[in-house]
XYZ file of C-alpha atoms in Angstrom:
687
model
C 13.668 165.732 113.757
C 13.593 166.795 110.076
C 10.108 168.345 110.847
C 11.516 170.125 113.754
C 14.161 171.787 111.595
C 11.537 172.724 109.119
C 9.372 174.359 111.754
C 12.284 176.060 113.205
C 12.727 177.459 109.688
C 9.204 178.569 109.327
C 9.281 180.265 112.606
C 12.300 182.007 111.692
C 10.670 183.249 108.543
C 7.476 184.187 110.286
C 5.431 181.722 108.313
C 3.179 179.138 109.553
C 2.249 175.616 108.723
C -1.236 174.198 109.151
C -3.229 171.075 108.490
C -7.029 170.869 108.181
C -8.505 169.710 111.207
C -10.137 166.466 111.391
C -9.752 165.581 115.069
C -12.755 164.135 116.629
C -14.386 166.711 118.670
C -12.589 169.500 116.984
C -13.820 172.587 115.213
C -14.757 171.274 111.746
C -12.941 172.979 109.068
C -10.250 174.680 111.127
C -6.666 173.811 110.218
C -4.479 172.826 113.099
C -1.171 175.239 112.893
C 1.423 172.662 113.847
C 3.869 175.245 115.102
C 1.949 178.123 116.599
C 1.430 176.805 120.118
C -2.562 177.145 119.818
C -5.016 174.342 119.611
C -6.277 175.762 116.300
C -8.790 172.992 115.698
C -9.760 172.995 119.281
C -9.415 169.262 119.613
C -7.438 169.444 122.765
C -4.109 168.734 121.167
C -1.692 171.551 120.307
C 0.722 171.714 117.397
C 2.592 168.530 116.950
C 0.690 166.853 119.897
C -2.299 166.917 117.496
C -2.378 163.781 115.222
C -3.380 165.960 112.280
C 0.323 167.037 112.156
C 1.851 163.546 112.287
C 0.805 162.363 108.776
C 2.399 165.420 107.203
C 5.910 164.517 108.374
C 6.320 168.044 109.602
C 6.774 167.168 113.373
C 9.899 165.595 115.099
C 9.464 162.111 116.386
C 8.350 162.233 120.098
C 10.208 159.023 121.212
C 7.784 158.201 124.167
C 4.268 159.044 122.858
C 3.593 155.870 120.848
C 3.008 157.822 117.877
C 4.789 158.199 114.560
C 5.213 161.916 114.986
C 7.327 162.413 111.995
C 5.270 160.302 109.763
C 8.061 157.875 108.675
C 6.195 155.003 109.628
C 8.369 154.245 112.847
C 7.100 155.290 116.129
C 8.965 156.290 119.225
C 12.404 154.295 119.512
C 11.401 152.283 116.376
C 12.351 155.495 114.598
C 16.056 155.880 113.973
C 15.582 159.657 114.995
C 15.408 158.410 118.537
C 18.727 156.602 118.492
C 20.781 157.529 121.302
C 17.767 158.056 123.621
C 16.241 154.549 123.664
C 16.938 151.413 125.235
C 18.904 149.056 123.050
C 16.869 147.023 120.609
C 18.902 143.938 120.022
C 18.138 142.997 116.627
C 17.576 146.175 114.575
C 21.030 146.791 113.604
C 21.190 150.092 115.312
C 22.865 151.617 118.220
C 19.663 152.532 120.064
C 20.965 153.730 123.199
C 23.900 155.487 121.506
C 26.855 153.788 123.626
C 28.606 152.814 120.502
C 27.555 149.061 120.511
C 25.010 147.852 118.133
C 22.540 145.014 119.045
C 24.108 141.948 120.693
C 27.384 143.795 121.036
C 25.784 145.930 123.413
C 25.867 144.827 127.087
C 22.249 145.818 127.326
C 21.591 142.858 125.168
C 23.117 140.301 127.596
C 20.940 137.305 127.934
C 18.777 138.286 124.908
C 21.171 137.364 122.165
C 22.632 133.945 120.972
C 26.205 133.314 122.141
C 28.795 135.087 119.902
C 31.580 132.453 121.116
C 34.331 135.034 120.387
C 33.438 138.426 121.971
C 34.116 137.689 125.509
C 30.491 138.450 126.525
C 27.768 136.120 127.841
C 25.461 136.946 124.949
C 22.764 134.447 125.878
C 22.754 135.245 129.548
C 23.527 131.711 130.711
C 26.676 132.745 132.630
C 28.896 130.983 130.132
C 31.052 133.208 128.036
C 32.030 132.391 124.300
C 33.498 128.903 124.195
C 32.570 127.946 127.702
C 29.090 128.071 126.551
C 27.932 124.738 124.911
C 26.032 126.780 122.358
C 29.599 127.239 120.836
C 30.439 123.452 120.509
C 30.356 123.607 116.908
C 32.465 126.764 116.662
C 35.127 126.549 119.447
C 38.233 124.202 119.324
C 39.386 122.286 122.184
C 41.556 124.501 124.429
C 43.988 121.623 125.375
C 45.440 123.455 128.454
C 42.436 124.467 130.456
C 41.159 121.228 131.891
C 37.750 121.653 129.982
C 35.938 119.802 127.176
C 35.939 122.993 125.061
C 34.380 121.429 121.927
C 31.934 119.461 124.238
C 32.819 116.049 122.499
C 33.366 114.328 125.893
C 37.174 114.595 125.689
C 39.242 117.021 127.752
C 42.453 118.685 126.594
C 45.117 116.177 125.463
C 42.607 113.272 125.288
C 40.972 115.096 122.420
C 42.385 114.307 119.061
C 42.196 117.964 118.033
C 44.894 118.466 120.714
C 47.483 116.130 119.161
C 49.677 118.877 117.557
C 49.671 120.632 120.947
C 50.167 117.813 123.328
C 52.409 115.600 121.004
C 54.368 118.412 119.148
C 56.791 116.065 117.647
C 54.242 113.370 116.718
C 56.155 110.593 118.480
C 52.897 109.306 120.259
C 53.917 110.599 123.590
C 52.523 113.692 125.249
C 54.848 116.402 126.717
C 55.782 116.324 130.404
C 54.671 119.861 130.460
C 51.092 118.840 129.638
C 51.223 115.933 132.014
C 52.682 113.221 129.787
C 56.077 111.428 129.694
C 57.769 112.925 126.628
C 60.861 114.803 128.159
C 61.571 116.500 124.754
C 58.444 117.109 122.773
C 60.463 118.889 119.972
C 62.394 115.666 119.175
C 60.509 112.571 117.955
C 63.335 110.394 118.695
C 63.331 111.333 122.416
C 60.586 109.638 124.374
C 60.127 106.844 126.790
C 60.512 104.263 123.953
C 63.489 106.032 122.552
C 66.974 104.316 122.374
C 69.691 106.048 124.541
C 72.670 107.216 122.351
C 75.585 109.459 122.927
C 75.402 113.088 122.687
C 71.609 113.755 122.658
C 70.836 114.135 126.276
C 68.186 111.624 127.959
C 66.961 109.859 124.772
C 64.754 107.603 126.585
C 63.401 109.969 129.254
C 64.539 107.894 132.258
C 66.566 110.507 133.804
C 69.985 109.001 132.778
C 72.244 110.628 130.187
C 74.679 108.794 127.785
C 77.028 106.340 129.640
C 74.928 106.789 132.953
C 72.161 104.676 131.186
C 72.898 101.064 131.143
C 70.434 100.696 128.134
C 72.770 102.811 125.942
C 73.095 101.619 122.426
C 76.814 100.323 122.342
C 77.157 101.121 118.567
C 76.942 104.852 119.525
C 79.876 104.545 121.749
C 83.304 105.692 120.435
C 86.560 103.847 121.301
C 89.120 105.943 122.795
C 92.860 105.139 123.386
C 95.477 106.538 125.753
C 97.594 109.269 124.500
C 100.607 109.215 126.790
C 102.796 111.699 124.759
C 100.000 114.060 123.977
C 100.600 114.035 120.292
C 96.846 113.452 119.391
C 97.423 109.729 118.652
C 96.632 106.867 121.139
C 98.630 103.736 121.732
C 97.626 100.566 120.149
C 95.929 98.505 122.817
C 92.672 97.840 124.581
C 90.186 100.565 123.601
C 88.075 102.543 126.191
C 84.389 102.904 125.010
C 82.742 106.211 125.806
C 80.531 108.790 124.477
C 83.324 111.497 124.903
C 86.981 111.210 125.329
C 88.145 110.994 128.891
C 91.305 113.075 129.916
C 94.351 111.704 128.392
C 92.298 109.687 125.739
C 91.912 110.436 122.039
C 90.100 108.755 119.313
C 92.812 108.334 116.919
C 94.991 105.093 117.502
C 98.143 103.528 115.902
C 100.886 105.409 117.888
C 103.732 102.952 117.761
C 105.804 104.930 120.406
C 103.385 106.663 122.752
C 106.479 107.878 124.847
C 107.555 110.145 121.837
C 105.435 112.845 120.749
C 107.239 113.131 117.471
C 106.243 109.580 116.394
C 102.702 108.996 115.262
C 100.865 107.791 112.052
C 100.353 111.151 110.473
C 104.011 112.136 110.961
C 106.402 112.562 108.085
C 108.989 109.906 107.887
C 112.622 111.355 108.309
C 116.197 110.094 108.484
C 116.596 109.268 112.128
C 116.645 105.530 112.349
C 113.149 105.355 113.746
C 109.781 104.565 112.274
C 108.315 108.231 112.523
C 104.866 107.358 110.790
C 104.243 103.993 112.540
C 104.008 102.066 109.116
C 106.710 99.599 109.919
C 109.297 101.081 107.746
C 112.153 102.818 108.681
C 114.165 105.729 106.843
C 115.017 104.702 103.374
C 112.517 101.584 103.653
C 109.714 104.115 103.475
C 108.582 105.577 100.044
C 107.051 108.442 101.957
C 110.119 109.718 103.529
C 110.865 113.346 103.469
C 113.584 113.797 100.789
C 114.961 116.992 102.230
C 116.310 114.752 105.180
C 118.145 112.364 102.595
C 121.605 112.701 101.299
C 122.295 113.120 97.585
C 124.577 110.141 96.739
C 125.762 108.768 93.436
C 126.335 105.215 92.501
C 130.178 104.408 92.241
C 130.433 101.094 90.312
C 134.206 101.393 89.678
C 135.224 102.455 93.280
C 136.956 105.466 92.395
C 135.162 107.835 94.737
C 132.926 109.569 92.208
C 129.613 108.349 90.971
C 127.146 108.608 88.055
C 123.338 108.108 88.794
C 121.802 110.203 91.607
C 119.994 108.383 94.507
C 118.683 109.603 97.705
C 119.626 107.911 100.650
C 119.537 108.708 104.518
C 122.871 107.534 105.250
C 126.123 106.842 103.486
C 126.016 103.429 101.779
C 128.844 101.166 100.521
C 128.984 101.579 96.703
C 127.542 105.254 96.778
C 129.608 108.397 97.184
C 128.559 112.090 97.482
C 130.657 113.287 94.543
C 128.937 113.347 91.133
C 130.289 113.783 87.856
C 132.264 110.521 87.138
C 133.457 110.556 83.478
C 133.245 106.667 83.056
C 131.866 105.017 86.352
C 133.221 101.603 85.000
C 136.723 102.870 84.935
C 138.366 103.807 88.259
C 141.068 105.611 86.506
C 138.564 107.871 84.685
C 136.627 109.670 87.363
C 137.582 113.174 86.305
C 138.727 114.229 82.735
C 142.034 112.485 82.317
C 145.257 112.741 80.220
C 145.753 110.511 77.327
C 148.588 109.371 75.119
C 148.932 107.143 72.274
C 149.311 103.413 72.803
C 151.282 102.504 69.515
C 151.665 98.636 70.255
C 148.334 98.071 71.760
C 149.413 96.667 75.136
C 147.132 99.090 77.123
C 150.118 101.462 78.045
C 151.253 104.507 76.011
C 153.745 107.267 75.783
C 154.503 110.472 73.870
C 152.483 113.697 73.626
C 149.811 114.052 76.413
C 146.319 115.128 75.197
C 143.515 116.267 77.419
C 142.173 116.421 79.911
C 139.167 114.718 78.482
C 136.431 112.272 79.588
C 136.607 110.277 76.393
C 139.731 109.092 74.667
C 140.671 111.104 71.588
C 140.929 107.823 69.573
C 140.485 104.205 70.178
C 144.338 103.970 70.323
C 144.628 106.242 73.198
C 145.021 105.176 76.895
C 145.162 107.079 80.059
C 148.489 108.480 81.295
C 147.668 107.381 84.893
C 148.041 103.657 83.959
C 151.815 104.248 83.507
C 154.121 104.957 80.699
C 155.227 102.324 78.307
C 159.156 102.098 78.015
C 158.820 100.260 74.768
C 155.757 101.365 72.920
C 156.706 99.264 69.799
C 156.664 95.913 71.898
C 153.474 94.800 73.534
C 155.512 92.278 75.590
C 157.012 95.069 77.474
C 155.095 97.373 79.740
C 154.261 98.198 83.207
C 151.495 95.617 83.158
C 153.847 92.540 82.516
C 155.997 90.318 84.987
C 159.513 90.840 84.920
C 161.241 87.857 83.173
C 164.488 87.310 85.284
C 167.881 86.870 83.770
C 166.926 88.153 80.187
C 168.629 91.362 80.430
C 165.415 93.307 79.660
C 163.377 95.689 81.927
C 160.255 93.824 81.105
C 158.026 95.725 83.571
C 159.249 99.321 82.865
C 160.369 99.864 86.492
C 163.844 100.897 85.512
C 165.331 97.761 87.110
C 166.486 94.877 84.822
C 166.197 91.396 86.304
C 167.619 91.741 89.817
C 167.870 89.344 92.766
C 167.680 89.784 96.348
C 167.123 93.471 97.455
C 166.411 94.752 93.871
C 163.594 94.256 91.569
C 160.769 92.889 93.618
C 159.262 91.125 90.479
C 162.523 89.069 90.300
C 162.482 87.795 93.875
C 161.121 84.526 92.639
C 164.554 83.820 91.327
C 166.095 83.812 94.787
C 165.118 83.575 98.264
C 163.196 86.306 100.216
C 161.749 87.316 103.389
C 159.836 90.524 104.295
C 163.128 92.453 104.180
C 163.596 91.651 100.494
C 160.795 94.193 99.755
C 162.397 97.014 101.823
C 159.920 97.740 104.494
C 159.858 101.090 106.137
C 159.860 99.301 109.419
C 160.039 95.539 110.587
C 159.760 94.387 114.068
C 160.631 90.732 114.405
C 159.728 90.380 117.974
C 163.226 89.662 119.286
C 163.913 91.393 122.671
C 167.198 93.250 123.399
C 167.309 95.356 126.511
C 163.727 95.868 126.686
C 163.563 96.992 123.066
C 161.972 95.342 119.893
C 164.619 95.908 117.424
C 163.684 97.098 113.903
C 165.473 94.786 111.511
C 165.461 97.531 108.775
C 169.160 98.689 108.141
C 169.637 102.090 109.584
C 166.153 102.546 110.921
C 165.864 103.751 114.494
C 162.311 102.675 114.995
C 162.993 100.164 117.798
C 159.879 99.460 119.740
C 159.659 99.971 123.514
C 158.397 96.989 125.372
C 155.604 97.187 127.833
C 154.994 94.212 130.332
C 156.994 90.997 130.261
C 156.448 89.413 126.876
C 156.945 85.711 126.475
C 158.970 84.481 123.637
C 156.734 81.933 121.987
C 158.544 78.522 121.936
C 156.304 76.821 119.491
C 157.717 78.178 116.254
C 160.977 78.277 114.463
C 163.838 80.098 116.272
C 161.530 80.921 119.276
C 160.893 84.351 117.870
C 157.184 84.926 118.104
C 156.031 87.276 120.825
C 153.346 85.932 123.374
C 151.130 88.659 124.842
C 148.929 87.982 127.951
C 146.929 91.391 127.776
C 149.438 93.508 129.623
C 152.332 93.296 127.060
C 152.781 95.343 123.861
C 155.289 97.324 121.997
C 155.227 100.852 120.616
C 157.326 103.628 119.191
C 156.909 107.326 119.335
C 157.579 110.199 116.812
C 157.960 107.971 113.699
C 159.222 110.572 111.133
C 159.585 108.064 108.188
C 156.002 106.860 108.170
C 154.563 106.236 104.635
C 151.835 108.750 103.828
C 150.086 107.925 100.536
C 150.762 104.212 99.817
C 151.591 101.482 102.263
C 151.235 97.910 103.072
C 150.818 96.533 106.632
C 151.997 92.834 107.219
C 151.969 90.767 110.292
C 151.381 87.246 111.615
C 148.970 86.607 114.609
C 147.373 83.819 116.419
C 144.674 84.720 118.745
C 141.000 84.248 119.671
C 140.581 87.424 121.463
C 137.977 89.821 120.427
C 137.477 93.594 120.713
C 141.316 94.142 120.813
C 143.916 96.232 118.791
C 146.441 94.551 116.554
C 148.204 97.543 115.197
C 147.545 101.309 115.332
C 149.286 104.463 114.221
C 148.018 107.634 115.965
C 149.019 111.285 115.230
C 148.097 114.812 116.031
C 146.285 114.916 112.724
C 143.854 112.007 113.675
C 143.684 109.533 116.391
C 143.164 106.617 114.046
C 145.410 107.445 111.352
C 145.934 103.645 110.831
C 144.079 101.103 112.913
C 143.755 97.129 112.655
C 141.303 95.924 115.398
C 139.535 92.545 115.883
C 135.959 93.285 116.356
C 133.676 91.396 118.872
C 132.906 88.864 116.244
C 136.471 88.153 115.442
C 136.390 89.991 112.039
C 139.041 92.700 111.153
C 138.130 96.152 111.270
C 140.451 98.511 109.128
C 140.454 102.263 109.740
C 142.414 104.928 107.614
C 142.255 108.538 108.820
C 138.936 107.848 110.740
C 137.234 106.156 107.863
C 136.508 102.586 108.822
C 135.555 99.281 107.000
C 134.849 95.882 108.631
C 135.888 93.004 106.540
C 133.626 89.840 107.025
C 136.656 87.562 107.559
C 137.173 86.065 110.992
C 140.837 86.171 111.919
C 140.455 85.661 115.813
C 139.847 81.877 115.589
C 142.942 80.631 117.316
C 144.943 79.599 114.414
C 147.963 81.424 112.849
C 147.069 83.846 110.102
C 149.280 86.167 107.938
C 147.306 89.486 107.738
C 148.176 92.106 105.072
C 146.206 95.378 104.505
C 147.198 97.579 101.604
C 146.246 101.341 101.016
C 146.483 103.591 98.056
C 145.424 107.292 98.599
C 144.760 107.491 94.824
C 141.263 106.173 94.777
C 141.110 105.669 98.432
C 141.256 101.795 98.143
C 142.161 99.226 100.859
C 142.529 95.502 100.263
C 142.687 92.575 102.841
C 144.768 89.509 102.317
C 144.696 86.627 104.711
C 147.194 83.660 104.344
C 148.257 85.164 100.899
C 144.703 85.326 99.501
C 142.683 88.470 98.907
C 139.548 88.636 100.986
C 137.961 91.798 99.870
C 138.523 95.581 99.319
C 136.780 98.838 100.175
C 136.782 102.372 99.045
C 137.417 104.577 102.120
C 137.836 107.868 100.299
C 140.809 109.510 98.646
C 143.103 112.246 100.116
C 143.588 110.329 103.366
C 147.336 110.589 104.152
C 149.204 109.408 107.481
C 150.797 112.308 109.454
C 154.264 112.556 110.506
C 155.698 111.975 113.975
C 152.855 109.769 115.174
C 152.948 106.792 117.760
C 152.934 103.174 116.407
C 151.873 100.318 118.604
C 151.460 96.649 118.114
C 149.315 94.234 120.198
C 147.538 97.138 121.534
C 145.094 100.025 120.475
C 145.214 103.857 121.252
C 142.212 105.911 122.314
C 144.442 108.985 121.780
C 148.147 109.411 121.205
C 150.051 107.069 123.408
C 146.753 106.317 125.229
C 146.986 102.536 124.999
C 143.846 100.364 125.486
C 142.286 97.110 124.123
C 145.515 95.035 124.654
C 145.794 91.723 122.575
C 146.082 88.329 124.223
C 147.730 85.972 121.576
C 150.916 85.660 119.710
C 152.451 88.226 117.250
C 155.294 87.991 114.838
C 157.063 90.029 111.954
C 155.126 93.234 111.956
C 156.272 95.263 108.925
C 155.028 98.331 107.147
C 156.059 98.946 103.460
C 156.134 102.344 101.786
C 154.299 101.003 98.808
C 151.408 98.633 97.719
C 152.824 95.122 97.439
C 151.602 92.983 94.602
C 149.679 89.817 95.341
C 152.763 87.703 94.322
C 154.917 89.735 96.692
C 152.385 89.245 99.539
C 152.317 85.470 98.854
C 156.186 85.512 99.054
C 156.070 87.194 102.447
C 153.532 84.707 103.500
C 155.486 81.608 102.552
C 158.822 83.075 103.625
C 160.503 81.905 100.262
C 159.831 82.443 96.754
C 162.114 79.694 95.027
C 160.641 76.634 93.348
C 162.844 74.143 95.062
C 159.822 72.579 96.544
C 158.483 72.082 100.042
C 160.847 69.224 101.192
C 164.547 68.663 101.785
C 165.067 65.779 99.460
C 168.642 66.202 98.213
C 167.436 66.892 94.726
C 167.782 70.039 92.448
C 164.110 70.364 91.750
C 164.241 73.540 89.903
C 167.388 72.805 87.887
C 169.178 75.891 89.134
C 172.323 74.006 90.018
C 171.359 74.118 93.932
C 170.199 71.479 95.992
C 167.599 72.287 98.750
C 168.465 76.064 98.865
C 166.219 76.742 101.780
C 168.863 78.808 103.725
C 168.190 82.509 103.135
C 171.110 83.827 101.190
C 172.826 80.385 101.074
C 172.300 77.221 99.349
C 171.954 74.011 101.033
C 169.993 72.313 103.998
C 171.328 71.614 107.492
C 173.104 68.415 107.681
C 170.867 67.208 110.387
C 167.826 67.488 108.056
C 164.734 70.025 108.047
C 162.865 68.266 110.814
C 165.523 69.208 113.269
C 165.135 72.838 112.510
C 161.459 73.389 112.618
C 160.024 70.453 114.362
C 156.843 68.679 113.477
C 154.539 71.921 113.463
C 153.588 73.663 110.280
C 152.753 76.803 112.136
C 152.254 79.261 109.306
C 150.015 76.862 107.202
C 150.372 73.408 105.689
C 154.019 72.909 104.522
C 154.954 76.567 104.906
C 157.521 77.777 107.176
C 159.275 80.855 108.156
C 162.530 82.135 106.629
C 164.344 84.746 108.185
C 167.659 86.373 107.126
C 170.507 84.674 109.117
C 168.523 81.755 110.415
C 168.863 78.092 109.196
C 165.295 77.238 108.558
C 163.889 75.126 105.751
C 160.875 76.045 103.803
């Protein structure tokens, strides 16, 4: 090719190129001109056909004459000048046929080359391509999915260890179902025929059964669920239901102590509502976790004056605690708020003079509270409101503006004479004596006669046949009582009954249905109510025996006290500022659900119902209980036991006993207690 270009150049330039002839049979000494078209040396070969031109490298290679025409040492197709016009030579590294493929990459070399193993050609002509040819056994990996022994080791697909990562992708020793094995999830080493069925992972042991469907499920993987009847997210305590997932109406959390109330469950907040909200067995104040916003702010009231000191939180009002803070001195019921003080010159606990205050603390150790009362003789400690009146000494010992006194005068001196309930000037006094269908009020000038309902029986087992027997249909009442004591009073009555849940006495007005109420409870105890605030005294009165029942009330301090048979049986603070309202209805032997709406009638015996417009002292209450206050003794013995010049003065207002003797008057029954008998004005009755 290079020579051809050269010759072309020579022809173009009009030149010539020749070689000395040497051909056999040619003209000796004649040079063959390799490009003139003449057989110059007459050897029968013209130009480049003449071998004399070959060695000079001036002729192009003739790719089919078996000669090295261009003198490059390569003849015909062995010469690269012939590439593209020759058949492919499969081992010379050239594209001899000019198809773009060199040597064994050329399809023309198929069957003449060793198997390439990766070119998709049957290089060695054995009809096996690449890795299908056993010539590739050391080169090709096992296919694992073609059913052939690709690496010619005698093992096909998944039987070949080389396929382990393909056939057992999770390495659990089980071949994937997709490759003919039994592993139903070859991405999870825990899932195979040897796997343990557990909740939530599907078919763990590849037996076609999932979760609870499989009887071989690991019971430890099951969760216990509980029925949630109130849908509050907490199940009832009881037999659990094991399952992988909660059935409808079941939850995992248990401990609901009331599965019918969706406001009660273990994570609930305890509140003041008389129930165990958080199911810890503690109710209301018992539970330290209670919501304080639902509690009351109360203050301990040690002195019972209605005001307290230390703050406590409670769900409900509690005896001994009040809602009013700021007590000046919680050990002194008279010093709840800053008080007025005056000087106590004689040191008897009572003062007089200039008032100082109001202050919570005494101006000096010699000052006392004004509320205790004024000392009428502050130079004599034996005279003050706190001492008892000494009879017949001409001195007002107790500073009540009454000197000595007998019947109907100074109550403290009634011990010097005979007394009955009338001696202490009650506001009303029903003696249970019938007159034209009325219960006459024995108070002089009073118009509070009681109207009788039913047919009461005058009880015949007592002195003077004056007790009133009630059979459940009988009672007495009076309407529009204008003289009712409002701020301080004492109720006194005698009763014998074993009836329960019945009314003894009640006063009802438009201001409050239960202004004043005495009721025998279901347990026979006495329940006292003052203007709708009640207290139950743990004293059984309804026991079938006679009892003298006295209840006192003082609006100042809101204190009520119970006396039974002359002895104090307890007190309670019901709150101050509780006053009876005028013009209400008073009933005895029956209760009232509204004004004059009578209910809960008593079956038993009543006598001497009285209401006093003041708080009687303990001595006065004992006087009323005994019916006499003299010291003559308990027997008619014809002697002047108390050296008062009178013998057996058991007749009220008069000396002497009946000539027939005491036994003739009151019989053998001691019906108000041992050796204690009723003395009524005008009656001849011994003590």
